[in-house]
CSV table of C-alpha atoms and ligand atoms in Angstrom, one decimal:
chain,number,residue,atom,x,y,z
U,130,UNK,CA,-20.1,-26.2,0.7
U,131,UNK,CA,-18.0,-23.9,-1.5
U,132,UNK,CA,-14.8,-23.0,-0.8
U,133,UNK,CA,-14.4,-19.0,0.1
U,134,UNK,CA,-14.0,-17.1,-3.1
U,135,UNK,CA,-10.8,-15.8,-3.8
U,136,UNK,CA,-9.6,-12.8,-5.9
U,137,UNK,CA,-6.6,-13.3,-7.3
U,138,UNK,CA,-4.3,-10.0,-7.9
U,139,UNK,CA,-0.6,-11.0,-10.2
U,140,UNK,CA,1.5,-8.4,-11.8
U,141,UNK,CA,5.2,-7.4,-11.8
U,142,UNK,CA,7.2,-5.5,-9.1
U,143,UNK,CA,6.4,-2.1,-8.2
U,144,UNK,CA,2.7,-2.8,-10.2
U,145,UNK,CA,0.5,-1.3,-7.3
U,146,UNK,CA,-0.8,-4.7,-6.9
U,147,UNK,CA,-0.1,-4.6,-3.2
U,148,UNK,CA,-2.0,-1.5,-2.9
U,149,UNK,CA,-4.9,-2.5,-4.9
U,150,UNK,CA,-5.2,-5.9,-3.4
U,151,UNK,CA,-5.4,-4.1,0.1
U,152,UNK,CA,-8.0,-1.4,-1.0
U,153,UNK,CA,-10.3,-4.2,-2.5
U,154,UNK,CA,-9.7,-6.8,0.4
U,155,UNK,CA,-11.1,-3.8,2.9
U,156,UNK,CA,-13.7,-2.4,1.0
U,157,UNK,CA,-15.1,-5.8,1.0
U,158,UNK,CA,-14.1,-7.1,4.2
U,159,UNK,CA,-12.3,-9.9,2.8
U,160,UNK,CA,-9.0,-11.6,4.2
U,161,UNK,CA,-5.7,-10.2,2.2
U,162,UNK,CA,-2.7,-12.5,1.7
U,163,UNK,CA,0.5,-10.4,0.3
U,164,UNK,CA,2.5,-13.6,-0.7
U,165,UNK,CA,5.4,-11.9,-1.6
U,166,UNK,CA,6.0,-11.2,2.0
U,167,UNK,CA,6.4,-14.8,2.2
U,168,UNK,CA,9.1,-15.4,0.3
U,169,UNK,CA,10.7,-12.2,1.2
U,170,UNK,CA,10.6,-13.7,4.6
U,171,UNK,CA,12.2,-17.1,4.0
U,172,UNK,CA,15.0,-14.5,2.4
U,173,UNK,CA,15.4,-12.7,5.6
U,174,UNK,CA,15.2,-16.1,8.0
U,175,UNK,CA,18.1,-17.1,5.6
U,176,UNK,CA,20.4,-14.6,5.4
U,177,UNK,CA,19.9,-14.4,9.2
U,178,UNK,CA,20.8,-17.8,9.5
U,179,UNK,CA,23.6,-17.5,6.9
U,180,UNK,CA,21.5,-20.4,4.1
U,181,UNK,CA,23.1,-19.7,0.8
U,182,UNK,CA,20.5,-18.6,-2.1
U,183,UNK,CA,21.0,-21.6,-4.0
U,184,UNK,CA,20.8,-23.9,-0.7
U,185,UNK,CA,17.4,-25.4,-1.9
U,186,UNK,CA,17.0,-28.0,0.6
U,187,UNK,CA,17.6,-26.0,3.7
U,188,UNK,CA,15.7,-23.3,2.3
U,189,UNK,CA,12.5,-25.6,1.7
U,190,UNK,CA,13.1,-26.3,5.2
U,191,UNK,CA,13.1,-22.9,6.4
U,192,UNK,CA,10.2,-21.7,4.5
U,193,UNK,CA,7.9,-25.0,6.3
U,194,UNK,CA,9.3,-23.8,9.2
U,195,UNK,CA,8.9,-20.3,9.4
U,196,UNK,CA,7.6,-19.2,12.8
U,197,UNK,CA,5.7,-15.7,11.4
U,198,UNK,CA,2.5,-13.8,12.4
U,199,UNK,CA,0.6,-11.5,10.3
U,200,UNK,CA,-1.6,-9.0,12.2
U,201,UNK,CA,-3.3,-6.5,10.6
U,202,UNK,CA,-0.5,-4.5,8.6
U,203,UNK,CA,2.6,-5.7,10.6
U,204,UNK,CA,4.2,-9.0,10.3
U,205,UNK,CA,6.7,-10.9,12.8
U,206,UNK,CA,9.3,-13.1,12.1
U,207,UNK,CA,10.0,-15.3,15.4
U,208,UNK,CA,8.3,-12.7,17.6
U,209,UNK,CA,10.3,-9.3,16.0
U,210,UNK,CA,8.7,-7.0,14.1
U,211,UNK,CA,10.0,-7.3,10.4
U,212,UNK,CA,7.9,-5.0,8.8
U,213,UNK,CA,9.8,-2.7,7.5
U,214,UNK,CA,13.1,-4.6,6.8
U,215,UNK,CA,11.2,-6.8,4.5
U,216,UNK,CA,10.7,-4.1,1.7
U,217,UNK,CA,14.3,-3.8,2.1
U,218,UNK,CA,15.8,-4.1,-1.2
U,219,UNK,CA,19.0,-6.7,-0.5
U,220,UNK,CA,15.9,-8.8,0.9
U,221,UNK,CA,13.8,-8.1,-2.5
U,222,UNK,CA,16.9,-9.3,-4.5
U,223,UNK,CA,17.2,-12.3,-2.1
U,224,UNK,CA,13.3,-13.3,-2.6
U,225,UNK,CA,13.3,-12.8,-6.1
U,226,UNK,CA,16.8,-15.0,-6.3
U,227,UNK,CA,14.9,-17.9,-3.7
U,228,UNK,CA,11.6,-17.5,-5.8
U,229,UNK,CA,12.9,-19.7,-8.4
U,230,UNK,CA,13.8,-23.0,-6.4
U,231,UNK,CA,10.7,-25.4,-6.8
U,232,UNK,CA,11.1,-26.7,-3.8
U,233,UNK,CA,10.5,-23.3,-1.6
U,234,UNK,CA,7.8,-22.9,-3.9
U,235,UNK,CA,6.1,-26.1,-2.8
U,236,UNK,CA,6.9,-25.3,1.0
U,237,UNK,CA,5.0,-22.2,0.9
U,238,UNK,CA,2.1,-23.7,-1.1
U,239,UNK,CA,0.0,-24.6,1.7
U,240,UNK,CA,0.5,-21.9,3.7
U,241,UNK,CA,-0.6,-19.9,1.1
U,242,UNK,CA,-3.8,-21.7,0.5
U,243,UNK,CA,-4.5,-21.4,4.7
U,244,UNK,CA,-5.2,-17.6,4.3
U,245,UNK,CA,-8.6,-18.8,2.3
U,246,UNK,CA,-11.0,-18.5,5.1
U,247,UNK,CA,-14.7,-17.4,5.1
U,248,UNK,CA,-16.0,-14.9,4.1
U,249,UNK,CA,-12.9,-15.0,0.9
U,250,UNK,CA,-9.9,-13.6,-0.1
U,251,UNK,CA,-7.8,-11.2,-2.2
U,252,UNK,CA,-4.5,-13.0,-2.3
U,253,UNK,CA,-1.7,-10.6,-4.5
U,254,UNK,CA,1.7,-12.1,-6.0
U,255,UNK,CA,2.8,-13.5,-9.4
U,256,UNK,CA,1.1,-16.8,-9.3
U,257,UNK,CA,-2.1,-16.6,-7.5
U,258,UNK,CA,-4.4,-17.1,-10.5
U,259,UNK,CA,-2.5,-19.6,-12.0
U,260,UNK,CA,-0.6,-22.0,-9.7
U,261,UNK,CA,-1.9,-21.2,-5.8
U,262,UNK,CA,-5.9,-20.4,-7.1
U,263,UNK,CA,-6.3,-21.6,-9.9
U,264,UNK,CA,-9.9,-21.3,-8.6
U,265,UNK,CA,-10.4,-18.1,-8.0
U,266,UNK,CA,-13.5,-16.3,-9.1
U,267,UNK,CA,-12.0,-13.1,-10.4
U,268,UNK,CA,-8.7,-13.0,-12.3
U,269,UNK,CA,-6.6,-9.4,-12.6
U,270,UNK,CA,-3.3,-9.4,-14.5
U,271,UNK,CA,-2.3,-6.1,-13.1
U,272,UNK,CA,1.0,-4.1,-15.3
U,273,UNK,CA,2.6,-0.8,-16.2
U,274,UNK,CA,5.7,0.2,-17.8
U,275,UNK,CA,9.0,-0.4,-16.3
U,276,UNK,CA,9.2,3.9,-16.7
U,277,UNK,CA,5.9,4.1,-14.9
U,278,UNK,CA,6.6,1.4,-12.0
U,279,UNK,CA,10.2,3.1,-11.0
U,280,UNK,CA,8.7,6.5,-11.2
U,281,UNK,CA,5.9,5.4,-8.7
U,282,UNK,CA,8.6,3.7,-6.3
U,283,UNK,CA,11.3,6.5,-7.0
U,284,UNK,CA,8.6,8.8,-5.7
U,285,UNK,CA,7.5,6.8,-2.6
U,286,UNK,CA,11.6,5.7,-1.5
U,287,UNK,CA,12.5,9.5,-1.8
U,288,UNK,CA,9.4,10.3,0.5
U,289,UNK,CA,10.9,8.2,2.8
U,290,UNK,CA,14.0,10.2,2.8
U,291,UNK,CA,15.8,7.4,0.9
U,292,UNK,CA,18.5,8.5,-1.5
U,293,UNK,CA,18.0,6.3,-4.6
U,294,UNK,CA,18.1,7.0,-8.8
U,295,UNK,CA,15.5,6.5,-10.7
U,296,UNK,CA,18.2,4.6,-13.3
U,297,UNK,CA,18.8,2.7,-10.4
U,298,UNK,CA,15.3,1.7,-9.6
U,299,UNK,CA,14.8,0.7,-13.5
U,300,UNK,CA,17.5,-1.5,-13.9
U,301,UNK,CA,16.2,-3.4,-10.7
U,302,UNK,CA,12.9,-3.5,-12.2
U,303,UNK,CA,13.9,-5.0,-15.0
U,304,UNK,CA,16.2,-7.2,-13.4
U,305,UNK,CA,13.3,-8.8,-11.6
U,306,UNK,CA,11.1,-8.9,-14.0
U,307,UNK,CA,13.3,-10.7,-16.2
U,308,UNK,CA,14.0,-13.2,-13.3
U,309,UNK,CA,10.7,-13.8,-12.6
U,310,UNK,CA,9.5,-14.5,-15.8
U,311,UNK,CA,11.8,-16.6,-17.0
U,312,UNK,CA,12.0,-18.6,-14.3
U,313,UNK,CA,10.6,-22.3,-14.8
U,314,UNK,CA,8.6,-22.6,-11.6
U,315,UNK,CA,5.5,-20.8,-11.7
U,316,UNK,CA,6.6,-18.3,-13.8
U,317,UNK,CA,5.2,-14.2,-13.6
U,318,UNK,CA,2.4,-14.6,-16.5
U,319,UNK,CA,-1.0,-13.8,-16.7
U,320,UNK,CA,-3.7,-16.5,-16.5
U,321,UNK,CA,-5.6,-17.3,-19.3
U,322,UNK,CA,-8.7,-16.0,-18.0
U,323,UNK,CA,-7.3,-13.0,-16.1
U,324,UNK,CA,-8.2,-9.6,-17.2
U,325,UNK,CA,-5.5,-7.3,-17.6
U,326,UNK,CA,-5.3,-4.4,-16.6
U,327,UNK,CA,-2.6,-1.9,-17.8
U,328,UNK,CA,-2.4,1.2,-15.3
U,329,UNK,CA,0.4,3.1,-16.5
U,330,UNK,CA,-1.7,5.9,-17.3
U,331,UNK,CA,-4.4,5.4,-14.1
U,332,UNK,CA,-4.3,6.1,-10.7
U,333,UNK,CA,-4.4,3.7,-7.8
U,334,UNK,CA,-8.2,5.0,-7.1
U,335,UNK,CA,-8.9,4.1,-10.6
U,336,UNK,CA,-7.4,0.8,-10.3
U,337,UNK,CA,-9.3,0.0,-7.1
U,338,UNK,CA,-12.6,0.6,-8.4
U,339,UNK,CA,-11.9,-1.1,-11.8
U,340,UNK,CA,-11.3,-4.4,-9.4
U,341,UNK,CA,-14.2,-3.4,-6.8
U,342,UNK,CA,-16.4,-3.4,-9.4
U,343,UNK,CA,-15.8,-6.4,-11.1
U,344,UNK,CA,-15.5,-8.4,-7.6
U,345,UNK,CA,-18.7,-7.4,-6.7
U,346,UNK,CA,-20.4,-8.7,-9.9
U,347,UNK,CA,-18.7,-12.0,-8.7
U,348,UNK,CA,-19.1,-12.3,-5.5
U,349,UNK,CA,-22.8,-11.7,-5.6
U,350,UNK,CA,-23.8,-11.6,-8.8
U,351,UNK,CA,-27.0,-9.5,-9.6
U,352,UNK,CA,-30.4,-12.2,-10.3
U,353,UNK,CA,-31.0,-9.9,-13.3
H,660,DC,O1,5.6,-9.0,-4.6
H,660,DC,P1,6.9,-8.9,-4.0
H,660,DC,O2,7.8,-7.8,-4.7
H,660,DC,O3,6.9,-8.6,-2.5
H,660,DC,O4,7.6,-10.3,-4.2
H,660,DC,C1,9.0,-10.5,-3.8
H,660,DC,C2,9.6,-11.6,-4.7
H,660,DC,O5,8.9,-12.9,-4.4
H,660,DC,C3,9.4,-11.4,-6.2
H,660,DC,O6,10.6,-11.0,-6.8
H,660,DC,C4,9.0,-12.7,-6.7
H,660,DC,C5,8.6,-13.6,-5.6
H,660,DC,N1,7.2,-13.9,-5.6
H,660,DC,C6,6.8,-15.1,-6.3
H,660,DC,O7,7.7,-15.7,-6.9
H,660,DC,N2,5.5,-15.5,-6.2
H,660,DC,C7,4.6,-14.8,-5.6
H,660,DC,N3,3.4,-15.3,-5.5
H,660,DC,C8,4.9,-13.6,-4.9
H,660,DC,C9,6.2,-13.2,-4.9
Protein backbone atom coordinates (compact mmCIF):
# COMPACT_ATOMS: atom_id res chain seq x y z
CA UNK A 1 0.00 0.00 0.00
CA UNK A 2 1.18 3.59 -0.36
CA UNK A 3 2.38 5.44 2.28
CA UNK A 4 -0.02 8.56 3.32
CA UNK A 5 0.82 11.45 1.21
CA UNK A 6 2.52 14.16 2.67
CA UNK A 7 2.65 17.89 1.92
CA UNK A 8 5.58 19.27 2.68
CA UNK A 9 5.57 23.28 3.73
CA UNK A 10 9.69 24.86 4.30
CA UNK A 11 10.43 28.43 4.47
CA UNK A 12 12.24 30.81 6.80
CA UNK A 13 11.13 32.20 10.22
CA UNK A 14 8.25 34.37 10.45
CA UNK A 15 7.20 32.98 6.61
CA UNK A 16 3.50 32.20 7.56
CA UNK A 17 4.31 28.68 6.87
CA UNK A 18 2.88 27.68 10.15
CA UNK A 19 -0.29 29.35 9.33
CA UNK A 20 -0.60 28.05 5.92
CA UNK A 21 0.34 24.54 6.81
CA UNK A 22 -2.57 24.67 9.44
CA UNK A 23 -5.24 26.15 7.03
CA UNK A 24 -4.39 23.48 4.33
CA UNK A 25 -4.01 20.49 6.91
CA UNK A 26 -7.83 21.48 8.06
CA UNK A 27 -9.31 22.21 4.97
CA UNK A 28 -8.35 18.81 3.94
CA UNK A 29 -8.60 16.97 7.09
CA UNK A 30 -5.18 15.97 6.98
CA UNK A 31 -2.74 15.39 10.15
CA UNK A 32 -0.43 18.72 10.71
CA UNK A 33 3.10 18.19 12.14
CA UNK A 34 4.71 21.88 13.11
CA UNK A 35 8.36 20.43 13.45
CA UNK A 36 9.80 23.41 14.68
CA UNK A 37 7.88 22.84 17.90
CA UNK A 38 10.14 19.99 18.21
CA UNK A 39 13.19 21.41 18.37
CA UNK A 40 11.90 24.36 20.17
CA UNK A 41 11.01 21.78 22.70
CA UNK A 42 14.28 19.91 23.18
CA UNK A 43 15.41 23.83 23.76
CA UNK A 44 13.07 24.26 26.49
CA UNK A 45 13.67 20.45 28.17
CA UNK A 46 17.25 21.78 28.14
CA UNK A 47 17.49 24.87 29.50
CA UNK A 48 15.14 23.44 32.10
CA UNK A 49 17.46 20.91 32.80
CA UNK A 50 20.49 23.28 32.58
CA UNK A 51 22.17 21.06 29.03
CA UNK A 52 24.45 23.57 27.44
CA UNK A 53 23.62 24.40 23.59
CA UNK A 54 26.58 22.81 22.36
CA UNK A 55 26.11 19.64 24.73
CA UNK A 56 25.37 17.43 21.63
CA UNK A 57 25.26 14.15 23.28
CA UNK A 58 22.93 14.96 26.11
CA UNK A 59 20.96 16.89 23.86
CA UNK A 60 20.35 13.85 21.34
CA UNK A 61 19.42 12.22 24.45
CA UNK A 62 16.88 14.59 25.42
CA UNK A 63 15.34 15.03 22.16
CA UNK A 64 14.75 10.66 22.03
CA UNK A 65 13.53 11.17 25.24
CA UNK A 66 11.13 13.86 25.19
CA UNK A 67 8.00 12.90 27.07
CA UNK A 68 5.47 15.49 24.84
CA UNK A 69 1.81 15.40 23.71
CA UNK A 70 0.38 17.27 20.90
CA UNK A 71 -3.49 17.72 21.12
CA UNK A 72 -5.14 19.60 18.84
CA UNK A 73 -3.45 23.16 19.11
CA UNK A 74 -1.77 22.73 22.58
CA UNK A 75 1.31 20.85 23.23
CA UNK A 76 2.75 19.39 26.77
CA UNK A 77 6.02 18.94 27.75
CA UNK A 78 6.03 16.20 30.73
CA UNK A 79 2.31 16.75 31.40
CA UNK A 80 2.53 20.98 31.52
CA UNK A 81 1.16 22.98 29.06
CA UNK A 82 4.11 24.64 27.06
CA UNK A 83 2.16 26.29 24.56
CA UNK A 84 2.84 29.49 24.82
CA UNK A 85 6.38 29.57 26.29
CA UNK A 86 7.56 27.74 23.26
CA UNK A 87 7.15 30.85 20.87
CA UNK A 88 9.08 32.48 23.40
CA UNK A 89 11.96 34.11 21.76
CA UNK A 90 15.11 33.06 24.30
CA UNK A 91 13.52 29.48 23.31
CA UNK A 92 13.58 30.43 19.38
CA UNK A 93 17.27 31.47 19.80
CA UNK A 94 17.93 28.19 21.75
CA UNK A 95 16.20 26.00 18.87
CA UNK A 96 17.68 27.68 16.20
CA UNK A 97 21.29 27.41 18.11
CA UNK A 98 20.40 23.24 18.89
CA UNK A 99 19.05 22.98 15.14
CA UNK A 100 22.45 22.70 13.86
CA UNK A 101 23.96 19.60 15.92
CA UNK A 102 23.43 16.44 13.64
CA UNK A 103 22.91 14.41 16.14
CA UNK A 104 19.47 16.10 17.56
CA UNK A 105 18.64 16.16 14.13
CA UNK A 106 18.81 12.37 13.78
CA UNK A 107 16.97 11.96 17.28
CA UNK A 108 14.01 13.78 16.05
CA UNK A 109 13.98 12.06 12.70
CA UNK A 110 11.70 9.41 13.55
CA UNK A 111 9.49 11.13 15.45
CA UNK A 112 8.93 13.27 12.79
CA UNK A 113 8.17 10.63 10.25
CA UNK A 114 5.42 9.01 13.06
CA UNK A 115 3.01 11.99 12.45
CA UNK A 116 2.52 10.35 8.76
CA UNK A 117 -0.67 8.51 9.40
CA UNK A 118 -3.68 7.92 7.08
CA UNK A 119 -5.47 9.77 5.54
CA UNK A 120 -1.73 12.17 5.03
CA UNK A 121 -0.04 14.96 6.13
CA UNK A 122 1.08 18.68 5.93
CA UNK A 123 4.26 18.60 7.84
CA UNK A 124 5.87 22.58 8.05
CA UNK A 125 9.66 23.30 8.90
CA UNK A 126 12.92 23.88 6.95
CA UNK A 127 13.60 20.46 5.87
CA UNK A 128 10.48 18.59 5.32
CA UNK A 129 10.79 18.29 1.49
CA UNK A 130 14.17 17.54 1.44
CA UNK A 131 15.64 15.52 4.33
CA UNK A 132 12.33 14.24 6.60
CA UNK A 133 9.96 13.65 3.07
CA UNK A 134 11.73 13.56 0.61
CA UNK A 135 8.62 11.78 -0.68
CA UNK A 136 6.15 14.03 -0.39
CA UNK A 137 3.73 14.57 -3.16
CA UNK A 138 3.53 18.38 -3.15
CA UNK A 139 6.59 20.53 -2.51
CA UNK A 140 6.12 24.54 -1.35
CA UNK A 141 9.24 26.58 -0.66
CA UNK A 142 7.29 29.17 1.10
CA UNK A 143 9.40 33.10 1.52
CA UNK A 144 9.09 36.86 1.92
CA UNK A 145 11.34 39.55 2.66
CA UNK A 146 13.13 39.88 5.88
CA UNK A 147 11.01 43.70 5.79
CA UNK A 148 7.86 41.79 5.19
CA UNK A 149 8.31 38.82 7.82
CA UNK A 150 9.22 41.33 10.86
CA UNK A 151 6.38 43.61 9.90
CA UNK A 152 3.92 40.56 10.03
CA UNK A 153 5.46 39.44 13.53
CA UNK A 154 6.02 43.10 14.74
CA UNK A 155 2.27 43.37 14.19
CA UNK A 156 1.12 40.10 15.82
CA UNK A 157 3.84 40.48 19.17
CA UNK A 158 2.44 44.21 19.60
CA UNK A 159 -1.27 42.65 19.50
CA UNK A 160 -0.23 40.68 22.17
CA UNK A 161 0.68 43.66 24.11
CA UNK A 162 4.42 42.82 23.76
CA UNK A 163 6.78 45.72 23.66
CA UNK A 164 9.25 44.82 20.80
CA UNK A 165 11.07 47.05 17.69
CA UNK A 166 10.58 46.25 14.53
CA UNK A 167 14.73 46.85 14.21
CA UNK A 168 14.70 44.43 16.67
CA UNK A 169 12.64 41.80 15.11
CA UNK A 170 14.81 42.18 11.72
CA UNK A 171 18.01 41.64 13.08
CA UNK A 172 16.65 38.39 14.66
CA UNK A 173 15.29 37.41 11.40
CA UNK A 174 18.17 37.71 9.87
CA UNK A 175 20.10 36.23 12.46
CA UNK A 176 18.21 33.02 12.00
CA UNK A 177 18.03 32.93 8.74
CA UNK A 178 21.70 33.18 8.35
CA UNK A 179 22.03 30.37 11.01
CA UNK A 180 19.85 28.17 9.46
CA UNK A 181 21.12 28.31 6.20
CA UNK A 182 24.39 27.96 6.63
CA UNK A 183 24.31 25.44 8.79
CA UNK A 184 25.69 21.91 7.39
CA UNK A 185 22.98 19.69 8.62
CA UNK A 186 19.94 19.86 6.65
CA UNK A 187 20.29 23.17 5.77
CA UNK A 188 16.96 25.93 5.16
CA UNK A 189 16.89 25.53 1.15
CA UNK A 190 14.28 24.75 -1.10
CA UNK A 191 14.01 21.33 -2.74
CA UNK A 192 14.67 20.90 -6.14
CA UNK A 193 11.19 20.14 -7.06
CA UNK A 194 9.48 22.59 -4.60
CA UNK A 195 7.48 25.40 -5.91
CA UNK A 196 8.19 28.55 -4.43
CA UNK A 197 6.12 30.67 -3.45
CA UNK A 198 7.13 34.38 -2.59
CA UNK A 199 4.21 36.07 -0.53
CA UNK A 200 5.62 39.22 0.45
CA UNK A 201 3.04 40.93 -1.45
CA UNK A 202 -0.07 38.17 -0.68
CA UNK A 203 -2.03 37.57 2.06
CA UNK A 204 -2.32 34.44 4.18
CA UNK A 205 -5.79 33.68 2.35
CA UNK A 206 -4.08 33.94 -0.82
CA UNK A 207 -1.36 31.71 0.24
CA UNK A 208 -3.76 29.05 1.56
CA UNK A 209 -5.52 28.65 -1.54
CA UNK A 210 -2.41 28.89 -3.80
CA UNK A 211 -1.35 25.48 -1.65
CA UNK A 212 -5.22 24.12 -1.46
CA UNK A 213 -5.29 24.11 -4.90
CA UNK A 214 -2.37 22.59 -5.91
CA UNK A 215 -2.84 19.73 -3.00
CA UNK A 216 -5.97 18.86 -4.31
CA UNK A 217 -4.68 18.24 -7.89
CA UNK A 218 -2.31 15.77 -6.01
CA UNK A 219 -4.02 14.24 -3.77
CA UNK A 220 -6.77 13.17 -6.14
CA UNK A 221 -5.76 14.05 -9.27
CA UNK A 222 -8.62 14.70 -11.87
CA UNK A 223 -9.03 11.32 -14.57
CA UNK A 224 -9.19 14.07 -17.21
O1 LIG B 1 9.74 26.99 12.55
P1 LIG B 1 10.24 27.45 13.89
O2 LIG B 1 10.58 28.91 13.92
O3 LIG B 1 9.31 27.07 15.01
O4 LIG B 1 11.61 26.63 14.16
C1 LIG B 1 12.41 26.84 15.29
C2 LIG B 1 13.86 26.52 14.94
O5 LIG B 1 13.98 25.11 14.70
C3 LIG B 1 14.39 27.22 13.70
O6 LIG B 1 15.28 28.27 14.00
C4 LIG B 1 15.13 26.18 12.93
C5 LIG B 1 14.79 24.87 13.56
N1 LIG B 1 14.08 23.96 12.66
C6 LIG B 1 14.83 23.13 11.88
O7 LIG B 1 16.05 23.22 11.90
N2 LIG B 1 14.23 22.21 11.08
C7 LIG B 1 12.90 22.11 11.03
N3 LIG B 1 12.33 21.20 10.25
C8 LIG B 1 12.10 22.99 11.81
C9 LIG B 1 12.72 23.92 12.61
Amino acid sequence: MAPPPVVAIDGPAASGKGTVAQGVAQALGLHYLDSGSLYRLVALKASREGVAANDEARLATLARLLEVEFDRHRIRLEDGDVTEELRAEPVSAAASRIAVLPSVRTALLSRQRAFRRPPGLVADGRDMGTVVFPDAILKIYLMASAEARAGRRYKQLIEKGNSVTLEGLLLDIRERDARDSARAAAPLKAAADALILDTTEMTIDASIAFVLERAKAMIAPTSG
